[in-house]
Short mmCIF file of C-alpha atoms in Angstrom, two decimals:
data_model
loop_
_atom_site.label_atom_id
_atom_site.label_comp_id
_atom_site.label_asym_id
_atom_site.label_seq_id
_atom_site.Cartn_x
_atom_site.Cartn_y
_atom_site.Cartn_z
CA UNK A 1 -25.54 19.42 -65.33
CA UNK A 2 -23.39 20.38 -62.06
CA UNK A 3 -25.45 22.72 -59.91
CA UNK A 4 -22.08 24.52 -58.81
CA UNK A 5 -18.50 23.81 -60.61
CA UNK A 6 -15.20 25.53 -61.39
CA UNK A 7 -13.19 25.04 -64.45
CA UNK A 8 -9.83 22.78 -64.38
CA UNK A 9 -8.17 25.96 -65.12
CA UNK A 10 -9.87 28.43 -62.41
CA UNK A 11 -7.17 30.78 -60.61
CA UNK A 12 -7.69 31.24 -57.61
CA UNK A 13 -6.12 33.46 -54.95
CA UNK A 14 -5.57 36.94 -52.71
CA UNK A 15 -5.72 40.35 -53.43
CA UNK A 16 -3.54 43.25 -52.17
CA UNK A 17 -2.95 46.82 -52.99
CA UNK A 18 0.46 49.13 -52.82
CA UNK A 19 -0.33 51.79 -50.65
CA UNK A 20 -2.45 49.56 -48.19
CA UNK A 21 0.54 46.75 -47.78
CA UNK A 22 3.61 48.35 -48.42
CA UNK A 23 5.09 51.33 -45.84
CA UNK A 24 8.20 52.50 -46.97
CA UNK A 25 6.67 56.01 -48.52
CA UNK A 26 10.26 57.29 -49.14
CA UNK A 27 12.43 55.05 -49.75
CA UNK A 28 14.29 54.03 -52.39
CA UNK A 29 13.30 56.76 -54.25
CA UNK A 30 9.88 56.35 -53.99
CA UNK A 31 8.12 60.25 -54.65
CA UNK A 32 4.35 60.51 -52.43
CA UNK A 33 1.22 60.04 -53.68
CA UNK A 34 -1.91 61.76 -53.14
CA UNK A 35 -2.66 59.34 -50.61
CA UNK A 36 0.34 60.17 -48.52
CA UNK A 37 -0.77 63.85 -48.74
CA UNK A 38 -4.34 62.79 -47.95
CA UNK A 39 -3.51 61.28 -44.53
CA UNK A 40 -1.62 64.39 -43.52
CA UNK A 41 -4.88 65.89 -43.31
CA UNK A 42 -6.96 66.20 -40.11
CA UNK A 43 -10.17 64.31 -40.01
CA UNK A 44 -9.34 62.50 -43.51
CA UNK A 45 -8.74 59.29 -42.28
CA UNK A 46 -10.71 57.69 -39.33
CA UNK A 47 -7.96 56.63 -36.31
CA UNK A 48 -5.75 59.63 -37.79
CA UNK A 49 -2.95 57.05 -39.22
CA UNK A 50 -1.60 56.41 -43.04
CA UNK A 51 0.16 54.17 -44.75
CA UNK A 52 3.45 54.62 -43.85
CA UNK A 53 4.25 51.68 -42.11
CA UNK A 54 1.19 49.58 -42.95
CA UNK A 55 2.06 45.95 -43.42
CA UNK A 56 5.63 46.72 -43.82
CA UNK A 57 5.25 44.15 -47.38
CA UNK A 58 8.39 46.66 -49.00
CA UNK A 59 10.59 45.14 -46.39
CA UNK A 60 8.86 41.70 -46.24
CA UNK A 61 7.85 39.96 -49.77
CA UNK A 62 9.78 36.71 -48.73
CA UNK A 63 7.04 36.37 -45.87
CA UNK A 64 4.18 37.52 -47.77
CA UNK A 65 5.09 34.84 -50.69
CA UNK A 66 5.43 32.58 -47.76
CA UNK A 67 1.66 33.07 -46.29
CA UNK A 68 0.43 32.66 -50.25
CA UNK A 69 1.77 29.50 -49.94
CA UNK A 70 0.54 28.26 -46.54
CA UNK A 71 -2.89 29.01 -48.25
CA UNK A 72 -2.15 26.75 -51.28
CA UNK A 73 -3.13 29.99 -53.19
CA UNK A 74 -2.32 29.88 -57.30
CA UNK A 75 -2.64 33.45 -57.95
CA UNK A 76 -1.82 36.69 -56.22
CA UNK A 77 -2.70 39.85 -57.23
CA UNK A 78 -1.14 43.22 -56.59
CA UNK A 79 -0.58 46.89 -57.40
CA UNK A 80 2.20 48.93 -58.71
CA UNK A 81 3.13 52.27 -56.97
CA UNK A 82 3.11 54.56 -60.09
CA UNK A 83 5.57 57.43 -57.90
CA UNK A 84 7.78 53.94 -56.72
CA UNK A 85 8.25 53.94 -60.30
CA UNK A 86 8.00 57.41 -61.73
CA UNK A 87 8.60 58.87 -58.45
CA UNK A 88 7.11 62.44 -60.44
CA UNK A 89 4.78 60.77 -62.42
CA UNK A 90 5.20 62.37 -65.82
CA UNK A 91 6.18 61.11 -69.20
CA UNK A 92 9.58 63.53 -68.85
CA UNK A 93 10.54 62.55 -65.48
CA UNK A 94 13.04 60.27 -64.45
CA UNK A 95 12.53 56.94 -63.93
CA UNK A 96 13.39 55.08 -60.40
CA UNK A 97 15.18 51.74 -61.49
CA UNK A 98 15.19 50.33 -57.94
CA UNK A 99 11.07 50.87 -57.79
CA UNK A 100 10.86 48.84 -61.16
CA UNK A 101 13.36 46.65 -59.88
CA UNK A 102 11.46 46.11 -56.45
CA UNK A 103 8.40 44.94 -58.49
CA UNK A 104 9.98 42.83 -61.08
CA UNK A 105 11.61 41.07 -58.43
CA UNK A 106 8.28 40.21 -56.78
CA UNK A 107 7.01 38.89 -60.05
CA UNK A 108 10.00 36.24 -60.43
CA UNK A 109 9.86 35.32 -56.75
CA UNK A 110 6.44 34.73 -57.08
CA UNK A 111 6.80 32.46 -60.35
CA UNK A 112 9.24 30.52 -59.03
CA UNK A 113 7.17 29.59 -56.10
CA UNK A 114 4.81 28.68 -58.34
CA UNK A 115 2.28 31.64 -57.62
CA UNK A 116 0.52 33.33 -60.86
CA UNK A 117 1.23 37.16 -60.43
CA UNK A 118 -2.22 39.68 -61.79
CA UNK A 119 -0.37 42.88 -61.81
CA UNK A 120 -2.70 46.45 -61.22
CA UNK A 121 -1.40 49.64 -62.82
CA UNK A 122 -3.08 51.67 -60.58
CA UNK A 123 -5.12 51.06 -57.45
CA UNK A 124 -5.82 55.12 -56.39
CA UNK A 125 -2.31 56.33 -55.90
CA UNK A 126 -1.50 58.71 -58.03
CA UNK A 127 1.30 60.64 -57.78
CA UNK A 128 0.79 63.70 -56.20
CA UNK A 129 3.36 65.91 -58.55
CA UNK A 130 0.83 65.32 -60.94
CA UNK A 131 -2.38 66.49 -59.09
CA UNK A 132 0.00 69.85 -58.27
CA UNK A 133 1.12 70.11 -61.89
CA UNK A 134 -2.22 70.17 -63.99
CA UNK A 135 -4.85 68.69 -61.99
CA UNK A 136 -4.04 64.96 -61.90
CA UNK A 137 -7.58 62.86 -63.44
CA UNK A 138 -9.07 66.07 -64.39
CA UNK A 139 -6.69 66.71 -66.99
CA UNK A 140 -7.22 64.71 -69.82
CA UNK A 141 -4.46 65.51 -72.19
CA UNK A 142 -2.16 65.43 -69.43
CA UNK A 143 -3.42 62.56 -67.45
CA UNK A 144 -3.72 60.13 -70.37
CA UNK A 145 -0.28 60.90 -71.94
CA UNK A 146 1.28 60.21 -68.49
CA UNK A 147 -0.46 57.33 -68.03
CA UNK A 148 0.47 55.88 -71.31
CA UNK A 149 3.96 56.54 -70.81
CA UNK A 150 3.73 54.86 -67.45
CA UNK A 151 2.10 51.84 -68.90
CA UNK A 152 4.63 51.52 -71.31
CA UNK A 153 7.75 51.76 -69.29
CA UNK A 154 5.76 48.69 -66.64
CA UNK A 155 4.93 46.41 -69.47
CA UNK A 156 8.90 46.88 -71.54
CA UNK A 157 9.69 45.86 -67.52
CA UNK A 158 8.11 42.67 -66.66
CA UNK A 159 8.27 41.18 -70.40
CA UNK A 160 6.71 38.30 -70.38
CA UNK A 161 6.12 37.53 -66.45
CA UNK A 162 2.82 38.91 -66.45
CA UNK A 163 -0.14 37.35 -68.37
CA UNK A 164 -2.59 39.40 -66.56
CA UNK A 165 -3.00 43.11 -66.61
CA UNK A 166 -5.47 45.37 -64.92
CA UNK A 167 -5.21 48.72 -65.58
CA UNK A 168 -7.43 50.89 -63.43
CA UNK A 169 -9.16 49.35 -60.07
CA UNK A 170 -13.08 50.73 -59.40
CA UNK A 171 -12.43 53.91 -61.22
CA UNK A 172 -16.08 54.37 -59.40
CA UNK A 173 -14.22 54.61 -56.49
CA UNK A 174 -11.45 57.54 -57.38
CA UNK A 175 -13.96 59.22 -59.33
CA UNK A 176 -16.94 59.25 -56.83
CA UNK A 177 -15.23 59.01 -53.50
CA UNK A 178 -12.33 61.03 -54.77
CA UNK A 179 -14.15 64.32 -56.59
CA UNK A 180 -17.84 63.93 -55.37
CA UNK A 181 -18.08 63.18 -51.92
CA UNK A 182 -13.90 64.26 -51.01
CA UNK A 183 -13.69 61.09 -48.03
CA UNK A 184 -10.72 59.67 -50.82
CA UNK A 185 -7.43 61.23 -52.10
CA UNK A 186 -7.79 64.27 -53.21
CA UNK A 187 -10.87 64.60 -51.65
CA UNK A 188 -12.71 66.68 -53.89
CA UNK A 189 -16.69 68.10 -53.13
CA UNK A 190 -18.32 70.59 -53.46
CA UNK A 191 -19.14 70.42 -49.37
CA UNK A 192 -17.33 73.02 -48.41
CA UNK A 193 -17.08 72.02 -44.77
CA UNK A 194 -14.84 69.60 -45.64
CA UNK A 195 -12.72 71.14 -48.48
CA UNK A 196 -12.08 74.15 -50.44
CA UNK A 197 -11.85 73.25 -53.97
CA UNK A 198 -14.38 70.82 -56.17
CA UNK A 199 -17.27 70.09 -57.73
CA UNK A 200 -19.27 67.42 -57.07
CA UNK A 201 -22.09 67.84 -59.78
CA UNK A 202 -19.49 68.09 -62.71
CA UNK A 203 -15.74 67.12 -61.74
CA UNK A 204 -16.78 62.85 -60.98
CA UNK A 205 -17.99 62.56 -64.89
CA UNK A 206 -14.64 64.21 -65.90
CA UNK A 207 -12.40 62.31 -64.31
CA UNK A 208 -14.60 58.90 -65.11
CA UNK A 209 -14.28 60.06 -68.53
CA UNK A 210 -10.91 60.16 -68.47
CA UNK A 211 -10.03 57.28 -66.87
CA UNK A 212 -11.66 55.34 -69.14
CA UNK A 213 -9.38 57.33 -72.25
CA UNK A 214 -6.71 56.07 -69.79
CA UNK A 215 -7.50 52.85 -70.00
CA UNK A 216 -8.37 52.36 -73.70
CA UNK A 217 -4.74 54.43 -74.62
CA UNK A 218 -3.12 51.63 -72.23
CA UNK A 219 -4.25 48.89 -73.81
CA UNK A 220 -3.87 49.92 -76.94
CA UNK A 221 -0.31 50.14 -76.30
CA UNK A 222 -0.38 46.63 -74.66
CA UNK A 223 -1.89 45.41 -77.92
CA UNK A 224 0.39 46.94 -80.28
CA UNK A 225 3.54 46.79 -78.71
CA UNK A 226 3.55 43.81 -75.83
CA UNK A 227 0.76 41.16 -76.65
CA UNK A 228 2.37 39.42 -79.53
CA UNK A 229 5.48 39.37 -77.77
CA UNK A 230 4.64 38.42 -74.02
CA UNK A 231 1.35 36.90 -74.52
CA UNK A 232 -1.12 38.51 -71.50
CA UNK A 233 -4.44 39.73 -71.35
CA UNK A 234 -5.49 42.87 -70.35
CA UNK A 235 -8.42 44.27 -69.09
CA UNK A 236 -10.51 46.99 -66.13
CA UNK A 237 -11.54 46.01 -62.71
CA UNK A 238 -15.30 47.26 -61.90
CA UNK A 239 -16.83 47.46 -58.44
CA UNK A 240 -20.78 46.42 -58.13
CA UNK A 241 -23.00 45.54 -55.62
CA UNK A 242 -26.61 43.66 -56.69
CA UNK A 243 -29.72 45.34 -55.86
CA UNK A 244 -32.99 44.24 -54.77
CA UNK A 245 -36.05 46.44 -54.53
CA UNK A 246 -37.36 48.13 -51.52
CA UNK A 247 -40.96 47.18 -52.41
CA UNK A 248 -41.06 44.34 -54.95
CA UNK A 249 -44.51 45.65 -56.03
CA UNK A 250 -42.80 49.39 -57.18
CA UNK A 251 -42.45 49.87 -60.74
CA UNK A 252 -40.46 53.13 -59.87
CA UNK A 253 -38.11 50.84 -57.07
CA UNK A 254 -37.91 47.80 -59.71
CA UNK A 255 -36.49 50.24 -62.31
CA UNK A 256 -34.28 52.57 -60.10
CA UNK A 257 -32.41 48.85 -59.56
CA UNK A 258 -31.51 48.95 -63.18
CA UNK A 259 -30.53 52.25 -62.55
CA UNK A 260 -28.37 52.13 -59.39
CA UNK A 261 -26.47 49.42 -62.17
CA UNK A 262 -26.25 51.51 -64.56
CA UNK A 263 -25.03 54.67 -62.58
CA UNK A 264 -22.17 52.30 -60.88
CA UNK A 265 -21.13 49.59 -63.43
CA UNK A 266 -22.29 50.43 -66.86
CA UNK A 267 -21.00 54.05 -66.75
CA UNK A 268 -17.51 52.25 -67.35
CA UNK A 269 -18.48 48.90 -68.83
CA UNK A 270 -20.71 50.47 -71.38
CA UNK A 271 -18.75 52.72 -73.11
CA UNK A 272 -16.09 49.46 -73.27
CA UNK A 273 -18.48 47.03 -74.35
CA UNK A 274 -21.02 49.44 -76.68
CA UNK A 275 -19.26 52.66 -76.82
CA UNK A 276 -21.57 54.67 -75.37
CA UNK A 277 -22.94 55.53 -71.61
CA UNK A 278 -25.80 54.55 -70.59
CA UNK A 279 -29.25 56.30 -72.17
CA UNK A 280 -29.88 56.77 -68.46
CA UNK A 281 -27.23 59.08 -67.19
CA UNK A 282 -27.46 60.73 -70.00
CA UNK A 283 -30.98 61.52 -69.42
CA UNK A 284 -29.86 62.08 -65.81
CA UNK A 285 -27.14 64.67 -66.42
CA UNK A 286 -27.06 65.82 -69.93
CA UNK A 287 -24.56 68.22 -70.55
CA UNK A 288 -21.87 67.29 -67.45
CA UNK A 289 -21.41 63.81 -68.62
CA UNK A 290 -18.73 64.30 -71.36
CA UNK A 291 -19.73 63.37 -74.91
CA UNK A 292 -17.76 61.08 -76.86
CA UNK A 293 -15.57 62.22 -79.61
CA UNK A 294 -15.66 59.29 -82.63
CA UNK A 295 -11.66 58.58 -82.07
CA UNK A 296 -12.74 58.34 -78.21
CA UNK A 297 -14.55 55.45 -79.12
CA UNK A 298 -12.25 54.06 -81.26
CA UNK A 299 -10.15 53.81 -78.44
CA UNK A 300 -12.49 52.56 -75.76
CA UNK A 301 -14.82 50.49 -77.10
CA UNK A 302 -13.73 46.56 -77.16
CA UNK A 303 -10.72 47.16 -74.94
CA UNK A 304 -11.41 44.36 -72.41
CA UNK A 305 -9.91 41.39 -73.07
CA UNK A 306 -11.58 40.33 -69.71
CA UNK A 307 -14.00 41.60 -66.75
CA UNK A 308 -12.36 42.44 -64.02
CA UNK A 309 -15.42 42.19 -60.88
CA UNK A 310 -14.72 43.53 -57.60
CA UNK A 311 -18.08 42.55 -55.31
CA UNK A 312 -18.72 42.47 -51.64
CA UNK A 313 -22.40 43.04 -50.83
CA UNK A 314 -26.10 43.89 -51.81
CA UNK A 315 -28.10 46.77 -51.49
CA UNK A 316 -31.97 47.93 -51.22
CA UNK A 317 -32.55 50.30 -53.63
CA UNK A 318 -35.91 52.72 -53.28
CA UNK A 319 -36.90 55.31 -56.39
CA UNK A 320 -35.83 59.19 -55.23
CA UNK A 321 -37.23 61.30 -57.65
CA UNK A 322 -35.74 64.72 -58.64
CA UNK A 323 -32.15 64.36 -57.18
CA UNK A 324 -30.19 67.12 -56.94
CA UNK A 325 -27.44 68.07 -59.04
CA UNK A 326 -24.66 65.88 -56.90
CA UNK A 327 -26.72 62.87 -56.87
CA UNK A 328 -24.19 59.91 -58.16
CA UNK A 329 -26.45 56.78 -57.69
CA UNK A 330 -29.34 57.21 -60.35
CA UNK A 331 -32.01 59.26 -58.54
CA UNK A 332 -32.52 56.74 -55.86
CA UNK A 333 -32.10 55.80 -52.25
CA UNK A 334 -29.39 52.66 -51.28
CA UNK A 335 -30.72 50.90 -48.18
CA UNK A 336 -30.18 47.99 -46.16
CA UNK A 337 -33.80 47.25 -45.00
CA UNK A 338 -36.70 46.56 -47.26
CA UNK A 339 -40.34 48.24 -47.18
CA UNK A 340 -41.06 44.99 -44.47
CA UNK A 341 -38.08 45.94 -42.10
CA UNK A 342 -35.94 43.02 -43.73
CA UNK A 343 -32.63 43.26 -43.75
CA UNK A 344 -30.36 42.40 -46.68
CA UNK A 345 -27.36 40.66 -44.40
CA UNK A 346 -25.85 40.73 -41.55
CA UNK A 347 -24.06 43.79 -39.94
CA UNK A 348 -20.01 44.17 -40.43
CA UNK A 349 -17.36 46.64 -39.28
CA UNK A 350 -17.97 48.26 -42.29
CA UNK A 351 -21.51 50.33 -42.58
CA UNK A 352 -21.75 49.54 -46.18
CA UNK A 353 -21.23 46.37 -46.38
CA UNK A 354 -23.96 43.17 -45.95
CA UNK A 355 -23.28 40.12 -47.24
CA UNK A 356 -25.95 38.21 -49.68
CA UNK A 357 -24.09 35.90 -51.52
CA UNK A 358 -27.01 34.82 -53.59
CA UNK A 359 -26.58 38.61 -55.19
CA UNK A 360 -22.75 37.65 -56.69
CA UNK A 361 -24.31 34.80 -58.48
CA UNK A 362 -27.32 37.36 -60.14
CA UNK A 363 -24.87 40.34 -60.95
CA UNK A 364 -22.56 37.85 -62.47
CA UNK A 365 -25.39 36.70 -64.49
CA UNK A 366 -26.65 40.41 -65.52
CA UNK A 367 -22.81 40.98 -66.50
CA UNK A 368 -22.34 37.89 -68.36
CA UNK A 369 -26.07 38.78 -70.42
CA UNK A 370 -25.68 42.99 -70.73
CA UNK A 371 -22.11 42.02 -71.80
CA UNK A 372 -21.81 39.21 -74.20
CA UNK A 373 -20.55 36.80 -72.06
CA UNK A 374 -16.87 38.30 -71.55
CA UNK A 375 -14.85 36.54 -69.67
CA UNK A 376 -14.95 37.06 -66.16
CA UNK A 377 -12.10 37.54 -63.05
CA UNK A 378 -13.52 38.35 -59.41
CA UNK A 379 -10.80 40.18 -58.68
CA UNK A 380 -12.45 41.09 -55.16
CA UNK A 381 -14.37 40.02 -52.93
CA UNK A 382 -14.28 39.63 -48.83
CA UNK A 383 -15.77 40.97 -45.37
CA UNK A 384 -14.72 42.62 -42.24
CA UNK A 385 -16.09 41.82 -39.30
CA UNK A 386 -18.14 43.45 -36.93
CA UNK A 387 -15.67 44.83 -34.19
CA UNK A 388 -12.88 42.37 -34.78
CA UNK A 389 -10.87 44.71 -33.23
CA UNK A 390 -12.19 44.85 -30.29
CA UNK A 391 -12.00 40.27 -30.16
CA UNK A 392 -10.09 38.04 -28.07
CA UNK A 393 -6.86 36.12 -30.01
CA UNK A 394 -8.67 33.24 -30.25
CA UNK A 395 -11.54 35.00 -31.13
CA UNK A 396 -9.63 36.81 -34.18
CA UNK A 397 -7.92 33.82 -35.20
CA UNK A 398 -11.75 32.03 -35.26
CA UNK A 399 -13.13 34.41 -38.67
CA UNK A 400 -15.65 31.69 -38.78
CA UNK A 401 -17.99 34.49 -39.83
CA UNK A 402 -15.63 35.26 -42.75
CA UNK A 403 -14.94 31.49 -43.73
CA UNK A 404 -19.07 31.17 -44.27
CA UNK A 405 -18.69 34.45 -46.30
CA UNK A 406 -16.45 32.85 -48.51
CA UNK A 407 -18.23 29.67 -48.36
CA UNK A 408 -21.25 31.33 -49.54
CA UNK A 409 -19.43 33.97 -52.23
CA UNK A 410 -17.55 30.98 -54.00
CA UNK A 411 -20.84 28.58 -54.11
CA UNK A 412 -22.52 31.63 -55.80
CA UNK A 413 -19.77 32.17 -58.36
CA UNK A 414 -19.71 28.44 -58.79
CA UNK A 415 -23.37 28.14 -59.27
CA UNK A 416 -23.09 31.21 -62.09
CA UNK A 417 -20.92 29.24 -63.93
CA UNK A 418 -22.76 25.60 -64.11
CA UNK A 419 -25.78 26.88 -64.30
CA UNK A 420 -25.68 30.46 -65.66
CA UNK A 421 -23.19 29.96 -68.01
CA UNK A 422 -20.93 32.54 -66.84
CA UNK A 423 -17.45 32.40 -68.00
CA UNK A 424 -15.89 32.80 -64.74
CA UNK A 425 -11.68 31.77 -65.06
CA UNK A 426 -10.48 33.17 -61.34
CA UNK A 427 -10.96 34.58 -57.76
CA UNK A 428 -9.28 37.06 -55.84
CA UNK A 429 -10.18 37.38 -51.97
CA UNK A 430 -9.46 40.62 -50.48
CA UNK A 431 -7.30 40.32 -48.22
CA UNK A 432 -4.44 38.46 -48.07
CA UNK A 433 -3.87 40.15 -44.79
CA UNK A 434 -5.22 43.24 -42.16
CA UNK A 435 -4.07 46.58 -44.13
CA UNK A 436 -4.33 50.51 -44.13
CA UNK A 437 -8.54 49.94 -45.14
CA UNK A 438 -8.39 53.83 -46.83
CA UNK A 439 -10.74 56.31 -44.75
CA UNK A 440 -11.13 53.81 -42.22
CA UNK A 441 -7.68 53.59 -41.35
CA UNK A 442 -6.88 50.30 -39.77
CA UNK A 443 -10.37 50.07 -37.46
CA UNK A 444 -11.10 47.58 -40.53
CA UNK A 445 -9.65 44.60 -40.93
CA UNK A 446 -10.32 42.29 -44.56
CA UNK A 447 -7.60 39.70 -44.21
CA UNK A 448 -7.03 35.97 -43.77
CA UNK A 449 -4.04 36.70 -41.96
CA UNK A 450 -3.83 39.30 -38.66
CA UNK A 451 -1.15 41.89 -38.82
CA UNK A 452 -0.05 43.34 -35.69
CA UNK A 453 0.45 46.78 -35.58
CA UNK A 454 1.50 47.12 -32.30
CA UNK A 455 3.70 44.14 -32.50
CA UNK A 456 5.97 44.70 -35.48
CA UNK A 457 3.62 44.03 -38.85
CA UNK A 458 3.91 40.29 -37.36
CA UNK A 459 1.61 38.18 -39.26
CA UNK A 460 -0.67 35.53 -38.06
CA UNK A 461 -3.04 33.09 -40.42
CA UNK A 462 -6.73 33.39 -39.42
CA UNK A 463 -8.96 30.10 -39.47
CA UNK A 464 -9.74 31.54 -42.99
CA UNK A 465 -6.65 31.72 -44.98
CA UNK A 466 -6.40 27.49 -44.40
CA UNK A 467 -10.21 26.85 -45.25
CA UNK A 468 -10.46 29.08 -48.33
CA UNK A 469 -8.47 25.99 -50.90
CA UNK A 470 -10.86 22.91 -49.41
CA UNK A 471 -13.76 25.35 -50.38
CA UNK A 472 -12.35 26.07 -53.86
CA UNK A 473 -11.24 22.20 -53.50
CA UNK A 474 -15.10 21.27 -53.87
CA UNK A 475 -16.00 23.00 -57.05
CA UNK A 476 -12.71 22.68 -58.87
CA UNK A 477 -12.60 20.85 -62.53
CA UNK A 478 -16.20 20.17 -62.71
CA UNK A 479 -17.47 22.07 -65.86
CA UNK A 480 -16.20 22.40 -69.02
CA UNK A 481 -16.48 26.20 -70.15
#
């Protein structure tokens, strides 16, 4: 048996997302999101800038198609605008032809260049007439209707383009970050030094909650109405990082591993895989997780036709008993030294990220066993670097510490699937280029490729985006899944 192999058939590829890449906030008809009103805000967003301009990719698709290329990239995956589309948001409001147009057009381009398109309904930007209407993701009639209708009016669109669907990315990530601890659009907390309105012990389960109705009413609609006809798959993209005890002799560290799992992955995966949470969050918060209604179920559970995994890092994870009522992670401390002062990777530009490939290859495996072997899409995965910024050119264009992240991320995956038995079919580096990183504005920068800001969005191919298809190169057709 291989010790690490691909299948003939592995996609692999970059990773983008609208409001990160794109700039062009109004045009065309395009309404704002609650990102756009998230930047306005002082103190939101680290170096005080947005994505406005960003990449400038609105203006610039016949370049970006052009770097895929260079790479020898099969696959690219990226995000719709929902308010380029429904520039409202709502299932009464008008829709924005030239939006639709703008993305269908992306899809054909990138066909006939023979690049596979993996399309994301929504990667955090919702529109922000919806939060002002009802609430946005705390509404759940609302919210799911509107989404539905949105979903519906993307996949009558494309037709039969797309063969890949993701409908929510790290729903973690807008619950958490975006009603618990308020540093993401809308920025919900109950810290009230940093915003009037929220409620961080109750408000993250809602909108989780909801989300997930979201996604099970979209896919449903997929199935009924679009599979037969344009023959795709559709399916959620998680985020996880692995976990490794602080002391390896703790009972109480060992299990709050599980839990820190459980609290971040399975609080999604769970209810689409089993139909239920987790017995441990609902031990953990009782009455402000939402309870399932049976036709909530019906509608959730089994609505992955794949895993979508977004991974970057590991974690040490020490027991905390008797959190408080805003605790998120499971009653338990994340950490990045162990109980011996060892560290679980190397420092980047961003604090919460350390790489340890070997920990991609044992969440994989925990997915692939907690799961029933679904099939599998790393939809993410990628570093910054510490203060790349702050580098010479050469220096910049020299990632070598990002090509031996990839290096050792794609062994790991590889070695999950020979030896594991993980059904692993594709790969998705984030990024293909420097873009608007969220909160950290662009002091971050993920991609193979360096944008300059100051120079006009001017893009230049890092030592990385030509080593990443010799690496992929190695491990391609040598298993048989």
């Amino acid at each position: 048996m291989a010790k690490a192999g691909l299948p003939s058939d592995f996609l692999w590829g970059f990773a983008t997302a609208s409001y990160q890449i794109e700039g062009a906030p109004e045009e065309d008809g395009r309404g704002p999101s609650i990102w756009d009103i998230h930047c306005r805000k002082p103190g939101k967003i680290a170096d005080g800038s947005s994505g406005d301009v960003a990449c400038d990719s609105y203006h610039r698709t016949a370049e970006d198609i052009e770097l895929l290329k260079s790479t020898g990239a099969m696959a690219y995956r990226f995000s719709l605008s929902w308010s380029r589309i429904i520039p409202l948001g709502g299932r009464n409001d008008p829709v924005n032809q030239k939006g639709l147009d703008f993305y269908v057009k992306l899809a054909d381009d990138l066909i006939a260049n023979g690049i596979v398109p993996l399309v994301t309904l929504f990667h955090w930007d919702l529109p922000e007439e919806l939060d002002k209407r009802y609430g946005g993701l705390l509404n759940k009639e609302e919210f799911v209707a509107d989404y539905t209708h949105y979903s519906r009016i993307v996949f009558e669109a494309f037709g039969n383009r797309i063969k890949h669907w993701i409908t929510f990315n790290e729903p973690w990530c807008s619950s958490i970050l975006g009603y618990s601890t308020g540093l993401f659009a809308p920025g919900h907390t109950s810290d009230r030094s940093k915003n009037p309105i929220g409620d961080s012990s109750r408000e993250p389960w809602i909108v989780g909650h909801n989300l997930l109705l979201a996604h099970g009413s979209a896919v449903k609609v997929y199935r009924e109405e679009f599979k037969e006809r344009d023959g795709g798959e559709i399916g959620i993209t998680l985020n996880g990082d692995w976990v490794e005890p602080y002391d390896p002799n703790s009972k109480d560290d060992i299990e709050a591993c599980e839990r820190k799992l459980e609290f971040s992955i399975s609080w999604f995966a769970d209810p689409v895989y089993k139909g239920d949470y987790p017995d441990s969050m609902k031990k953990q918060l009782g009455d402000r997780l939402p309870a399932w209604a049976p036709e909530e179920i019906a509608l959730v559970k089994d609505s992955n036709d794949f895993y979508g995994q977004n991974h970057y890092c590991a974690n040490y994870i020490k027991n905390k008993p008797d959190p408080p009522p805003e605790d998120f992670l499971g009653g338990l401390e994340s950490l990045y030294e162990d109980i011996n002062g060892n560290k679980i990777g190397p420092d980047t530009q961003s604090p919460w990220l350390k790489p340890s490939p070997p920990g991609l290859r044992k969440l994989m495996k925990w997915i692939s066993d907690r799961y029933g072997r679904p099939k599998i899409y790393v939809t993410e995965n990628g570093t910054s670097i510490l203060g790349e910024n702050d580098k010479s050119w050469d220096e910049i264009l020299e990632d070598d510490f990002r090509v031996e992240y990839f290096r050792g991320y794609v062994g790991a995956m590889a070695e999950a699937v020979a030896q594991d038995g993980v059904d692993c079919r594709g790969y998705m580096a984030w990024s293909l280029m420097d873009n608007f990183e969220w909160a950290e504005g662009y002091e971050t920068r993920f991609g193979v490729t360096f944008v300059d800001y100051e120079g006009g969005q001017k893009r230049y191919p890092k030592k990385s985006a030509k080593e990443l298809k010799g690496i992929f190169d190695q491990y391609s057709k040598s298993v048989t899944l």
